[in-house]
């Protein structure tokens, strides 16, 4: 979908098409020593596989595996170190039978992950490192997620001022998506993500969720990752382990504004919340359909 006529209805990934009529949950698997909420817990390949299996049992539709933390201030790791962490985990996660996305900005790591069975590239740099990841997605058919980030994880919170955060993020993502399509990707292969917490203030994060419909209007599948992030901690004054309710609130409102893929740690809770929210949306849409056309127009719905 690239038509600019509202939220996308499907997302093409390597070897499959994901229907977006039901919220899609991407369970987070961080194979890192230093991620902000679960660093060090899943470095052991067996613990990692078991956690991924638990997330699938709890309702994850795909697993997003990352081996380089992007928390504010995090140090970059080499491609060799990233692959050393990913390799023992990827094939066993692939065997769980759900699509696997690899959260990396490095072409070499993405290529190896796709060879090992991954079917999505999650690029938090939004192609700022060049077109290589888009060319790889075009060549392999892998789904591509382009996320907005200002600067690098080390520098991204240095300047979080924007004239209009939503317009700027949407423009940057539209340009990156155009680059991917120029590189040979199909429009319905390329998802976008506003990058909650990546170079944004508290107000910026909240406004991006509040006005997410402006991003979804592009017709690109919209990913969002508010899970346990610090804007929730700032609002509620609670540590990452106590941000489930805040995560759910952000996901439900993002769904209502057109987000379709939700990258989360707490799969069971978010799955249940989003399934209920979606059922309510459907009931509302069905009621609108039943109303005579004149009444719909009077109520302001076409
Ligand atoms: N957030 C994080 C990492 N990858 N990818 C996308 N598409 N969207 C996000 O919002 C996003 C992402 C950061 O969260 P996490 O993986 O939990 O922590 P860390 O970067 O410290 O490993």
Short mmCIF file of N, CA and C and ligand atoms in Angstrom, two decimals, residues 28-32 34-39 64 66-72 74 101 103-104 121-124 145-148 153 156 192-198 223-229 263-265, ligand 1:
data_model
loop_
_atom_site.label_atom_id
_atom_site.label_comp_id
_atom_site.label_asym_id
_atom_site.label_seq_id
_atom_site.Cartn_x
_atom_site.Cartn_y
_atom_site.Cartn_z
N UNK A 28 9.86 -8.57 21.61
CA UNK A 28 11.25 -8.08 21.64
C UNK A 28 12.17 -9.13 22.25
N UNK A 29 13.22 -9.46 21.52
CA UNK A 29 14.25 -10.36 22.07
C UNK A 29 15.59 -9.63 21.96
N UNK A 30 16.08 -9.11 23.08
CA UNK A 30 17.35 -8.39 23.09
C UNK A 30 18.47 -9.33 23.55
N UNK A 31 19.36 -9.65 22.61
CA UNK A 31 20.50 -10.52 22.94
C UNK A 31 21.69 -9.61 23.22
N UNK A 32 21.54 -8.81 24.28
CA UNK A 32 22.52 -7.75 24.58
C UNK A 32 22.84 -7.77 26.07
N UNK A 34 23.28 -4.90 27.61
CA UNK A 34 23.05 -3.54 28.11
C UNK A 34 21.74 -2.89 27.68
N UNK A 35 20.73 -3.68 27.22
CA UNK A 35 19.46 -3.04 26.86
C UNK A 35 18.82 -2.44 28.10
N UNK A 36 17.97 -1.40 27.88
CA UNK A 36 17.56 -0.61 29.05
C UNK A 36 16.64 -1.37 30.00
N UNK A 37 15.84 -2.33 29.48
CA UNK A 37 14.93 -2.97 30.43
C UNK A 37 15.20 -4.45 30.64
N UNK A 38 15.88 -5.11 29.69
CA UNK A 38 16.09 -6.55 29.84
C UNK A 38 17.54 -6.94 29.51
N UNK A 39 18.46 -5.95 29.60
CA UNK A 39 19.86 -6.22 29.25
C UNK A 39 20.43 -7.39 30.04
N UNK A 64 11.30 -9.92 17.10
CA UNK A 64 12.31 -8.94 16.66
C UNK A 64 13.57 -9.16 17.50
N UNK A 66 17.45 -8.36 18.45
CA UNK A 66 18.47 -7.33 18.33
C UNK A 66 19.67 -7.68 19.18
N UNK A 67 20.87 -7.32 18.71
CA UNK A 67 22.09 -7.64 19.46
C UNK A 67 22.94 -6.41 19.70
N UNK A 68 22.35 -5.23 19.44
CA UNK A 68 23.07 -3.98 19.75
C UNK A 68 22.07 -3.05 20.43
N UNK A 69 22.34 -2.67 21.67
CA UNK A 69 21.41 -1.78 22.36
C UNK A 69 21.39 -0.41 21.69
N UNK A 70 20.19 0.18 21.65
CA UNK A 70 20.06 1.54 21.11
C UNK A 70 19.57 2.50 22.19
N UNK A 71 19.70 2.07 23.45
CA UNK A 71 19.25 2.99 24.51
C UNK A 71 20.10 4.26 24.46
N UNK A 72 19.54 5.40 24.95
CA UNK A 72 20.30 6.65 24.89
C UNK A 72 21.69 6.47 25.51
N UNK A 74 24.09 4.51 24.46
CA UNK A 74 24.71 3.19 24.26
C UNK A 74 25.89 3.28 23.29
N UNK A 101 12.39 -10.84 12.68
CA UNK A 101 13.02 -9.63 12.15
C UNK A 101 14.34 -9.41 12.87
N UNK A 103 16.97 -6.64 14.16
CA UNK A 103 17.08 -5.23 14.50
C UNK A 103 18.55 -4.84 14.37
N UNK A 104 18.91 -4.35 13.18
CA UNK A 104 20.31 -4.00 12.94
C UNK A 104 20.38 -2.85 11.93
N UNK A 121 13.97 -6.88 7.98
CA UNK A 121 15.08 -6.05 8.48
C UNK A 121 14.46 -4.85 9.20
N UNK A 122 14.84 -4.65 10.46
CA UNK A 122 14.35 -3.52 11.25
C UNK A 122 15.51 -2.54 11.39
N UNK A 123 15.45 -1.45 10.61
CA UNK A 123 16.57 -0.50 10.54
C UNK A 123 16.23 0.76 11.34
N UNK A 124 16.77 0.85 12.56
CA UNK A 124 16.44 2.02 13.39
C UNK A 124 17.10 3.30 12.88
N UNK A 145 11.70 -2.27 7.83
CA UNK A 145 11.13 -1.27 8.74
C UNK A 145 12.10 -0.10 8.79
N UNK A 146 11.59 1.09 8.51
CA UNK A 146 12.43 2.28 8.56
C UNK A 146 11.98 3.13 9.73
N UNK A 147 12.86 3.29 10.71
CA UNK A 147 12.51 4.05 11.91
C UNK A 147 13.18 5.41 11.89
N UNK A 148 12.50 6.39 12.48
CA UNK A 148 13.07 7.75 12.57
C UNK A 148 13.93 7.88 13.83
N UNK A 153 22.40 6.75 18.84
CA UNK A 153 22.01 6.50 20.23
C UNK A 153 22.85 7.30 21.23
N UNK A 156 21.45 11.17 20.50
CA UNK A 156 20.09 11.51 20.07
C UNK A 156 19.29 12.36 21.05
N UNK A 192 7.01 1.96 8.23
CA UNK A 192 7.66 3.11 8.87
C UNK A 192 7.34 3.13 10.35
N UNK A 193 8.22 3.79 11.13
CA UNK A 193 8.11 3.80 12.59
C UNK A 193 8.60 5.16 13.08
N UNK A 194 7.78 5.88 13.88
CA UNK A 194 8.18 7.23 14.30
C UNK A 194 9.36 7.25 15.27
N UNK A 195 9.75 6.10 15.81
CA UNK A 195 10.94 6.08 16.68
C UNK A 195 10.68 6.72 18.02
N UNK A 196 9.74 6.15 18.76
CA UNK A 196 9.43 6.70 20.09
C UNK A 196 10.69 6.60 20.96
N UNK A 197 11.08 7.75 21.54
CA UNK A 197 12.24 7.78 22.43
C UNK A 197 13.57 8.01 21.73
N UNK A 198 13.55 8.10 20.42
CA UNK A 198 14.82 8.28 19.69
C UNK A 198 14.97 9.75 19.27
N UNK A 223 4.71 0.76 12.18
CA UNK A 223 5.23 0.09 13.38
C UNK A 223 5.31 1.13 14.47
N UNK A 224 5.21 0.66 15.73
CA UNK A 224 5.47 1.58 16.84
C UNK A 224 6.06 0.81 18.02
N UNK A 225 6.99 1.46 18.74
CA UNK A 225 7.67 0.78 19.84
C UNK A 225 7.71 1.60 21.10
N UNK A 226 6.56 1.78 21.79
CA UNK A 226 6.58 2.56 23.03
C UNK A 226 6.97 1.74 24.26
N UNK A 227 7.21 0.44 24.09
CA UNK A 227 7.27 -0.50 25.21
C UNK A 227 8.26 -0.10 26.31
N UNK A 228 7.73 0.11 27.51
CA UNK A 228 8.50 0.38 28.73
C UNK A 228 9.42 1.59 28.62
N UNK A 229 9.22 2.45 27.62
CA UNK A 229 10.21 3.51 27.38
C UNK A 229 10.15 4.63 28.41
N UNK A 263 5.82 -3.26 18.69
CA UNK A 263 7.04 -3.92 19.17
C UNK A 263 7.05 -3.80 20.69
N UNK A 264 6.83 -4.94 21.38
CA UNK A 264 6.65 -4.87 22.83
C UNK A 264 7.38 -5.98 23.58
N UNK A 265 7.66 -5.72 24.86
CA UNK A 265 8.23 -6.74 25.75
C UNK A 265 7.13 -7.61 26.36
N1 LIG B 1 13.11 0.64 19.96
C1 LIG B 1 14.23 0.04 20.40
C2 LIG B 1 14.95 -0.81 19.55
N2 LIG B 1 14.52 -1.06 18.29
N3 LIG B 1 12.97 -0.72 16.55
C3 LIG B 1 11.86 -0.12 16.08
N4 LIG B 1 11.44 -0.35 14.82
N5 LIG B 1 11.12 0.73 16.86
C4 LIG B 1 11.49 1.02 18.16
O1 LIG B 1 10.80 1.82 18.82
C5 LIG B 1 12.68 0.40 18.67
C6 LIG B 1 13.41 -0.48 17.82
C7 LIG B 1 14.72 0.29 21.79
O2 LIG B 1 14.12 -0.57 22.71
P1 LIG B 1 14.76 -1.90 23.33
O3 LIG B 1 15.13 -2.87 22.27
O4 LIG B 1 13.80 -2.44 24.31
O5 LIG B 1 16.03 -1.44 24.12
P2 LIG B 1 17.57 -1.35 23.73
O6 LIG B 1 17.70 -0.47 22.52
O7 LIG B 1 18.20 -0.75 24.95
O8 LIG B 1 18.05 -2.73 23.43
#
